[in-house]
Amino acid sequence: VRKVLQQDDLAQAVAELIAARARYPGEALWSTLETEIEARRAALEAIRKAEEQARAQREREIEEVRGRAETLLTAGKPEEAIALIESRFAREPRFEGLLTRGRQALEEQQRREARDRDRDRLLAIEGRVESEPRQRKRREPYREAQRIAAAYVADEEIAAIGARIHSRVAAPSE
């Protein structure tokens, strides 16, 4: 009975105890074994409940992080959403889609920021070209503007700035 009990096979331990009681009634050891079986059953039940509570807690945490990450993405903070997920559930398969969305949003945000920096740089070049009276001094900023604008051929605003710079450089000196 104890050997089976050590293997956590409670049903088999109970069956063997019943059989032993039938064969050897009145043995004092039976009540001790019955107490050990019940203690082991209680211990296994406590372990099962603790594991169940841990799983439930993890599920709550996953849902909390998912909700917070969704809110951050909606608020335009993909970097924070990614950091939140990766800090707690980097390997959780249920976050793959959300991480992908976050990374895509982050890449888009970085492209917009780079485009805005390039637009601001073009506007600064436009100001330099407009204020420079010598044609020769306009050429270097013009080449830089061409290089920047070449990366945004489909962007109307940048194309318009590039066209204004071009017309100013192409215009004769005053």
GROMACS .gro file of N, CA and C in nm, residues 4-112:
model
  327
    4VAL      N    1   0.253   0.195  -0.346
    4VAL     CA    2   0.157   0.253  -0.440
    4VAL      C    3   0.127   0.397  -0.400
    5LEU      N    4   0.117   0.422  -0.272
    5LEU     CA    5   0.089   0.557  -0.222
    5LEU      C    6   0.203   0.652  -0.257
    6GLN      N    7   0.327   0.606  -0.252
    6GLN     CA    8   0.442   0.690  -0.289
    6GLN      C    9   0.439   0.727  -0.437
    7GLN      N   10   0.372   0.649  -0.518
    7GLN     CA   11   0.358   0.677  -0.661
    7GLN      C   12   0.235   0.764  -0.689
    8ASP      N   13   0.170   0.808  -0.583
    8ASP     CA   14   0.050   0.893  -0.590
    8ASP      C   15  -0.067   0.825  -0.660
    9ASP      N   16  -0.071   0.693  -0.657
    9ASP     CA   17  -0.185   0.619  -0.713
    9ASP      C   18  -0.281   0.590  -0.598
   10LEU      N   19  -0.361   0.689  -0.563
   10LEU     CA   20  -0.448   0.680  -0.447
   10LEU      C   21  -0.556   0.574  -0.465
   11ALA      N   22  -0.611   0.565  -0.582
   11ALA     CA   23  -0.717   0.466  -0.605
   11ALA      C   24  -0.663   0.325  -0.584
   12GLN      N   25  -0.545   0.298  -0.633
   12GLN     CA   26  -0.484   0.165  -0.615
   12GLN      C   27  -0.450   0.142  -0.469
   13ALA      N   28  -0.403   0.244  -0.399
   13ALA     CA   29  -0.370   0.231  -0.256
   13ALA      C   30  -0.495   0.198  -0.176
   14VAL      N   31  -0.607   0.265  -0.207
   14VAL     CA   32  -0.733   0.237  -0.137
   14VAL      C   33  -0.777   0.093  -0.168
   15ALA      N   34  -0.767   0.052  -0.292
   15ALA     CA   35  -0.808  -0.084  -0.331
   15ALA      C   36  -0.724  -0.188  -0.257
   16GLU      N   37  -0.593  -0.165  -0.250
   16GLU     CA   38  -0.507  -0.259  -0.179
   16GLU      C   39  -0.535  -0.259  -0.029
   17LEU      N   40  -0.566  -0.143   0.027
   17LEU     CA   41  -0.599  -0.136   0.169
   17LEU      C   42  -0.728  -0.212   0.198
   18ILE      N   43  -0.828  -0.198   0.113
   18ILE     CA   44  -0.954  -0.271   0.131
   18ILE      C   45  -0.929  -0.422   0.123
   19ALA      N   46  -0.849  -0.462   0.026
   19ALA     CA   47  -0.819  -0.606   0.012
   19ALA      C   48  -0.743  -0.657   0.134
   20ALA      N   49  -0.646  -0.580   0.183
   20ALA     CA   50  -0.568  -0.621   0.300
   20ALA      C   51  -0.656  -0.629   0.424
   21ARG      N   52  -0.747  -0.535   0.439
   21ARG     CA   53  -0.841  -0.536   0.554
   21ARG      C   54  -0.929  -0.661   0.551
   22ALA      N   55  -0.970  -0.698   0.429
   22ALA     CA   56  -1.055  -0.816   0.416
   22ALA      C   57  -0.976  -0.942   0.453
   23ARG      N   58  -0.850  -0.947   0.414
   23ARG     CA   59  -0.768  -1.063   0.444
   23ARG      C   60  -0.724  -1.068   0.591
   24TYR      N   61  -0.690  -0.949   0.644
   24TYR     CA   62  -0.637  -0.943   0.782
   24TYR      C   63  -0.717  -0.840   0.863
   25PRO      N   64  -0.841  -0.872   0.898
   25PRO     CA   65  -0.922  -0.776   0.974
   25PRO      C   66  -0.862  -0.751   1.113
   26GLY      N   67  -0.885  -0.633   1.162
   26GLY     CA   68  -0.843  -0.599   1.296
   26GLY      C   69  -0.697  -0.558   1.308
   27GLU      N   70  -0.624  -0.551   1.198
   27GLU     CA   71  -0.483  -0.510   1.200
   27GLU      C   72  -0.477  -0.360   1.234
   28ALA      N   73  -0.394  -0.319   1.328
   28ALA     CA   74  -0.381  -0.180   1.373
   28ALA      C   75  -0.321  -0.091   1.265
   29LEU      N   76  -0.244  -0.148   1.176
   29LEU     CA   77  -0.176  -0.072   1.072
   29LEU      C   78  -0.276  -0.010   0.973
   30TRP      N   79  -0.394  -0.069   0.958
   30TRP     CA   80  -0.490  -0.022   0.856
   30TRP      C   81  -0.533   0.123   0.880
   31SER      N   82  -0.558   0.158   1.003
   31SER     CA   83  -0.602   0.297   1.030
   31SER      C   84  -0.488   0.396   1.002
   32THR      N   85  -0.365   0.354   1.030
   32THR     CA   86  -0.249   0.440   1.000
   32THR      C   87  -0.237   0.460   0.849
   33LEU      N   88  -0.251   0.351   0.773
   33LEU     CA   89  -0.243   0.361   0.627
   33LEU      C   90  -0.358   0.444   0.571
   34GLU      N   91  -0.475   0.428   0.629
   34GLU     CA   92  -0.590   0.507   0.585
   34GLU      C   93  -0.565   0.656   0.610
   35THR      N   94  -0.506   0.690   0.722
   35THR     CA   95  -0.471   0.828   0.754
   35THR      C   96  -0.367   0.881   0.655
   36GLU      N   97  -0.268   0.798   0.621
   36GLU     CA   98  -0.166   0.839   0.524
   36GLU      C   99  -0.227   0.862   0.386
   37ILE      N  100  -0.320   0.773   0.348
   37ILE     CA  101  -0.388   0.791   0.218
   37ILE      C  102  -0.465   0.922   0.216
   38GLU      N  103  -0.539   0.949   0.321
   38GLU     CA  104  -0.618   1.073   0.327
   38GLU      C  105  -0.528   1.196   0.331
   39ALA      N  106  -0.416   1.186   0.401
   39ALA     CA  107  -0.322   1.300   0.406
   39ALA      C  108  -0.263   1.324   0.267
   40ARG      N  109  -0.229   1.216   0.197
   40ARG     CA  110  -0.174   1.231   0.063
   40ARG      C  111  -0.278   1.287  -0.032
   41ARG      N  112  -0.403   1.241  -0.018
   41ARG     CA  113  -0.513   1.292  -0.101
   41ARG      C  114  -0.529   1.443  -0.078
   42ALA      N  115  -0.524   1.483   0.048
   42ALA     CA  116  -0.539   1.626   0.081
   42ALA      C  117  -0.421   1.706   0.024
   43ALA      N  118  -0.301   1.650   0.035
   43ALA     CA  119  -0.183   1.719  -0.018
   43ALA      C  120  -0.193   1.734  -0.169
   44LEU      N  121  -0.232   1.627  -0.239
   44LEU     CA  122  -0.247   1.633  -0.385
   44LEU      C  123  -0.357   1.731  -0.426
   45GLU      N  124  -0.463   1.736  -0.349
   45GLU     CA  125  -0.572   1.830  -0.378
   45GLU      C  126  -0.525   1.973  -0.358
   46ALA      N  127  -0.446   1.995  -0.255
   46ALA     CA  128  -0.392   2.130  -0.230
   46ALA      C  129  -0.299   2.172  -0.345
   47ILE      N  130  -0.218   2.079  -0.391
   47ILE     CA  131  -0.128   2.108  -0.503
   47ILE      C  132  -0.210   2.140  -0.627
   48ARG      N  133  -0.313   2.058  -0.654
   48ARG     CA  134  -0.399   2.081  -0.771
   48ARG      C  135  -0.466   2.219  -0.763
   49LYS      N  136  -0.516   2.254  -0.646
   49LYS     CA  137  -0.581   2.385  -0.630
   49LYS      C  138  -0.481   2.499  -0.648
   50ALA      N  139  -0.360   2.482  -0.595
   50ALA     CA  140  -0.257   2.586  -0.609
   50ALA      C  141  -0.220   2.604  -0.756
   51GLU      N  142  -0.206   2.492  -0.827
   51GLU     CA  143  -0.175   2.501  -0.970
   51GLU      C  144  -0.289   2.566  -1.046
   52GLU      N  145  -0.411   2.533  -1.010
   52GLU     CA  146  -0.528   2.593  -1.075
   52GLU      C  147  -0.533   2.743  -1.048
   53GLN      N  148  -0.504   2.782  -0.925
   53GLN     CA  149  -0.502   2.925  -0.891
   53GLN      C  150  -0.390   2.996  -0.967
   54ALA      N  151  -0.275   2.932  -0.979
   54ALA     CA  152  -0.163   2.992  -1.052
   54ALA      C  153  -0.200   3.010  -1.199
   55ARG      N  154  -0.265   2.910  -1.258
   55ARG     CA  155  -0.309   2.922  -1.398
   55ARG      C  156  -0.410   3.035  -1.413
   56ALA      N  157  -0.504   3.042  -1.320
   56ALA     CA  158  -0.606   3.148  -1.327
   56ALA      C  159  -0.541   3.286  -1.311
   57GLN      N  160  -0.443   3.296  -1.221
   57GLN     CA  161  -0.372   3.424  -1.201
   57GLN      C  162  -0.297   3.462  -1.328
   58ARG      N  163  -0.232   3.364  -1.390
   58ARG     CA  164  -0.159   3.391  -1.515
   58ARG      C  165  -0.255   3.437  -1.624
   59GLU      N  166  -0.370   3.375  -1.633
   59GLU     CA  167  -0.469   3.415  -1.733
   59GLU      C  168  -0.516   3.558  -1.708
   60ARG      N  169  -0.537   3.592  -1.582
   60ARG     CA  170  -0.576   3.731  -1.549
   60ARG      C  171  -0.466   3.829  -1.589
   61GLU      N  172  -0.342   3.793  -1.560
   61GLU     CA  173  -0.229   3.879  -1.596
   61GLU      C  174  -0.218   3.893  -1.747
   62ILE      N  175  -0.237   3.783  -1.819
   62ILE     CA  176  -0.231   3.789  -1.965
   62ILE      C  177  -0.338   3.883  -2.018
   63GLU      N  178  -0.459   3.870  -1.967
   63GLU     CA  179  -0.568   3.957  -2.013
   63GLU      C  180  -0.543   4.103  -1.976
   64GLU      N  181  -0.486   4.126  -1.858
   64GLU     CA  182  -0.455   4.263  -1.817
   64GLU      C  183  -0.349   4.323  -1.909
   65VAL      N  184  -0.243   4.248  -1.936
   65VAL     CA  185  -0.136   4.298  -2.024
   65VAL      C  186  -0.190   4.317  -2.165
   66ARG      N  187  -0.273   4.224  -2.213
   66ARG     CA  188  -0.332   4.238  -2.346
   66ARG      C  189  -0.413   4.367  -2.354
   67GLY      N  190  -0.496   4.392  -2.254
   67GLY     CA  191  -0.577   4.514  -2.254
   67GLY      C  192  -0.492   4.640  -2.251
   68ARG      N  193  -0.390   4.640  -2.165
   68ARG     CA  194  -0.303   4.758  -2.156
   68ARG      C  195  -0.226   4.778  -2.286
   69ALA      N  196  -0.179   4.669  -2.345
   69ALA     CA  197  -0.104   4.679  -2.471
   69ALA      C  198  -0.195   4.731  -2.582
   70GLU      N  199  -0.318   4.683  -2.588
   70GLU     CA  200  -0.414   4.732  -2.689
   70GLU      C  201  -0.436   4.882  -2.670
   71THR      N  202  -0.452   4.924  -2.546
   71THR     CA  203  -0.473   5.067  -2.517
   71THR      C  204  -0.352   5.149  -2.561
   72LEU      N  205  -0.233   5.098  -2.534
   72LEU     CA  206  -0.112   5.170  -2.575
   72LEU      C  207  -0.102   5.179  -2.727
   73LEU      N  208  -0.135   5.071  -2.796
   73LEU     CA  209  -0.132   5.074  -2.943
   73LEU      C  210  -0.233   5.175  -2.996
   74THR      N  211  -0.351   5.175  -2.938
   74THR     CA  212  -0.455   5.269  -2.981
   74THR      C  213  -0.412   5.413  -2.955
   75ALA      N  214  -0.336   5.433  -2.849
   75ALA     CA  215  -0.289   5.568  -2.814
   75ALA      C  216  -0.165   5.608  -2.894
   76GLY      N  217  -0.121   5.522  -2.986
   76GLY     CA  218  -0.005   5.556  -3.068
   76GLY      C  219   0.127   5.538  -2.996
   77LYS      N  220   0.131   5.444  -2.902
   77LYS     CA  221   0.254   5.419  -2.826
   77LYS      C  222   0.299   5.274  -2.845
   78PRO      N  223   0.333   5.238  -2.969
   78PRO     CA  224   0.369   5.098  -2.995
   78PRO      C  225   0.495   5.051  -2.923
   79GLU      N  226   0.589   5.141  -2.905
   79GLU     CA  227   0.713   5.103  -2.837
   79GLU      C  228   0.685   5.061  -2.693
   80GLU      N  229   0.596   5.134  -2.626
   80GLU     CA  230   0.559   5.100  -2.488
   80GLU      C  231   0.481   4.969  -2.484
   81ALA      N  232   0.394   4.949  -2.583
   81ALA     CA  233   0.315   4.825  -2.588
   81ALA      C  234   0.407   4.704  -2.606
   82ILE      N  235   0.503   4.715  -2.695
   82ILE     CA  236   0.598   4.606  -2.720
   82ILE      C  237   0.679   4.579  -2.593
   83ALA      N  238   0.727   4.684  -2.529
   83ALA     CA  239   0.808   4.668  -2.408
   83ALA      C  240   0.726   4.600  -2.298
   84LEU      N  241   0.601   4.638  -2.285
   84LEU     CA  242   0.514   4.578  -2.183
   84LEU      C  243   0.499   4.429  -2.206
   85ILE      N  244   0.470   4.391  -2.328
   85ILE     CA  245   0.450   4.249  -2.360
   85ILE      C  246   0.580   4.172  -2.343
   86GLU      N  247   0.688   4.225  -2.399
   86GLU     CA  248   0.815   4.152  -2.394
   86GLU      C  249   0.871   4.142  -2.253
   87SER      N  250   0.837   4.234  -2.167
   87SER     CA  251   0.888   4.228  -2.030
   87SER      C  252   0.821   4.118  -1.949
   88ARG      N  253   0.700   4.079  -1.988
   88ARG     CA  254   0.628   3.980  -1.906
   88ARG      C  255   0.592   3.852  -1.981
   89PHE      N  256   0.564   3.864  -2.110
   89PHE     CA  257   0.514   3.747  -2.184
   89PHE      C  258   0.578   3.735  -2.322
   90ALA      N  259   0.708   3.749  -2.328
   90ALA     CA  260   0.778   3.748  -2.457
   90ALA      C  261   0.758   3.619  -2.534
   91ARG      N  262   0.745   3.508  -2.464
   91ARG     CA  263   0.733   3.378  -2.531
   91ARG      C  264   0.590   3.326  -2.536
   92GLU      N  265   0.495   3.404  -2.493
   92GLU     CA  266   0.355   3.360  -2.493
   92GLU      C  267   0.299   3.367  -2.635
   93PRO      N  268   0.263   3.254  -2.693
   93PRO     CA  269   0.215   3.252  -2.832
   93PRO      C  270   0.092   3.339  -2.856
   94ARG      N  271   0.010   3.359  -2.753
   94ARG     CA  272  -0.111   3.440  -2.772
   94ARG      C  273  -0.082   3.587  -2.797
   95PHE      N  274   0.042   3.628  -2.776
   95PHE     CA  275   0.078   3.768  -2.799
   95PHE      C  276   0.145   3.791  -2.934
   96GLU      N  277   0.165   3.686  -3.012
   96GLU     CA  278   0.234   3.699  -3.140
   96GLU      C  279   0.167   3.804  -3.231
   97GLY      N  280   0.036   3.794  -3.246
   97GLY     CA  281  -0.036   3.888  -3.332
   97GLY      C  282  -0.026   4.031  -3.281
   98LEU      N  283  -0.040   4.047  -3.152
   98LEU     CA  284  -0.032   4.181  -3.093
   98LEU      C  285   0.109   4.238  -3.106
   99LEU      N  286   0.210   4.153  -3.086
   99LEU     CA  287   0.348   4.199  -3.105
   99LEU      C  288   0.373   4.237  -3.251
  100THR      N  289   0.320   4.159  -3.343
  100THR     CA  290   0.336   4.191  -3.485
  100THR      C  291   0.273   4.326  -3.516
  101ARG      N  292   0.150   4.347  -3.468
  101ARG     CA  293   0.085   4.477  -3.489
  101ARG      C  294   0.166   4.589  -3.427
  102GLY      N  295   0.218   4.566  -3.307
  102GLY     CA  296   0.298   4.668  -3.240
  102GLY      C  297   0.424   4.702  -3.318
  103ARG      N  298   0.490   4.599  -3.367
  103ARG     CA  299   0.614   4.622  -3.445
  103ARG      C  300   0.584   4.695  -3.575
  104GLN      N  301   0.473   4.658  -3.640
  104GLN     CA  302   0.435   4.727  -3.763
  104GLN      C  303   0.402   4.873  -3.734
  105ALA      N  304   0.329   4.896  -3.626
  105ALA     CA  305   0.295   5.035  -3.589
  105ALA      C  306   0.421   5.114  -3.555
  106LEU      N  307   0.516   5.050  -3.488
  106LEU     CA  308   0.641   5.117  -3.453
  106LEU      C  309   0.719   5.152  -3.579
  107GLU      N  310   0.727   5.058  -3.673
  107GLU     CA  311   0.796   5.086  -3.799
  107GLU      C  312   0.729   5.201  -3.874
  108GLU      N  313   0.598   5.201  -3.877
  108GLU     CA  314   0.525   5.309  -3.945
  108GLU      C  315   0.551   5.443  -3.875
  109GLN      N  316   0.550   5.441  -3.743
  109GLN     CA  317   0.578   5.562  -3.667
  109GLN      C  318   0.719   5.612  -3.696
  110GLN      N  319   0.815   5.523  -3.703
  110GLN     CA  320   0.953   5.562  -3.732
  110GLN      C  321   0.965   5.617  -3.874
  111ARG      N  322   0.891   5.557  -3.969
  111ARG     CA  323   0.893   5.609  -4.107
  111ARG      C  324   0.835   5.751  -4.111
  112ARG      N  325   0.724   5.772  -4.039
  112ARG     CA  326   0.664   5.906  -4.035
  112ARG      C  327   0.759   6.007  -3.973
   0.00000   0.00000   0.00000
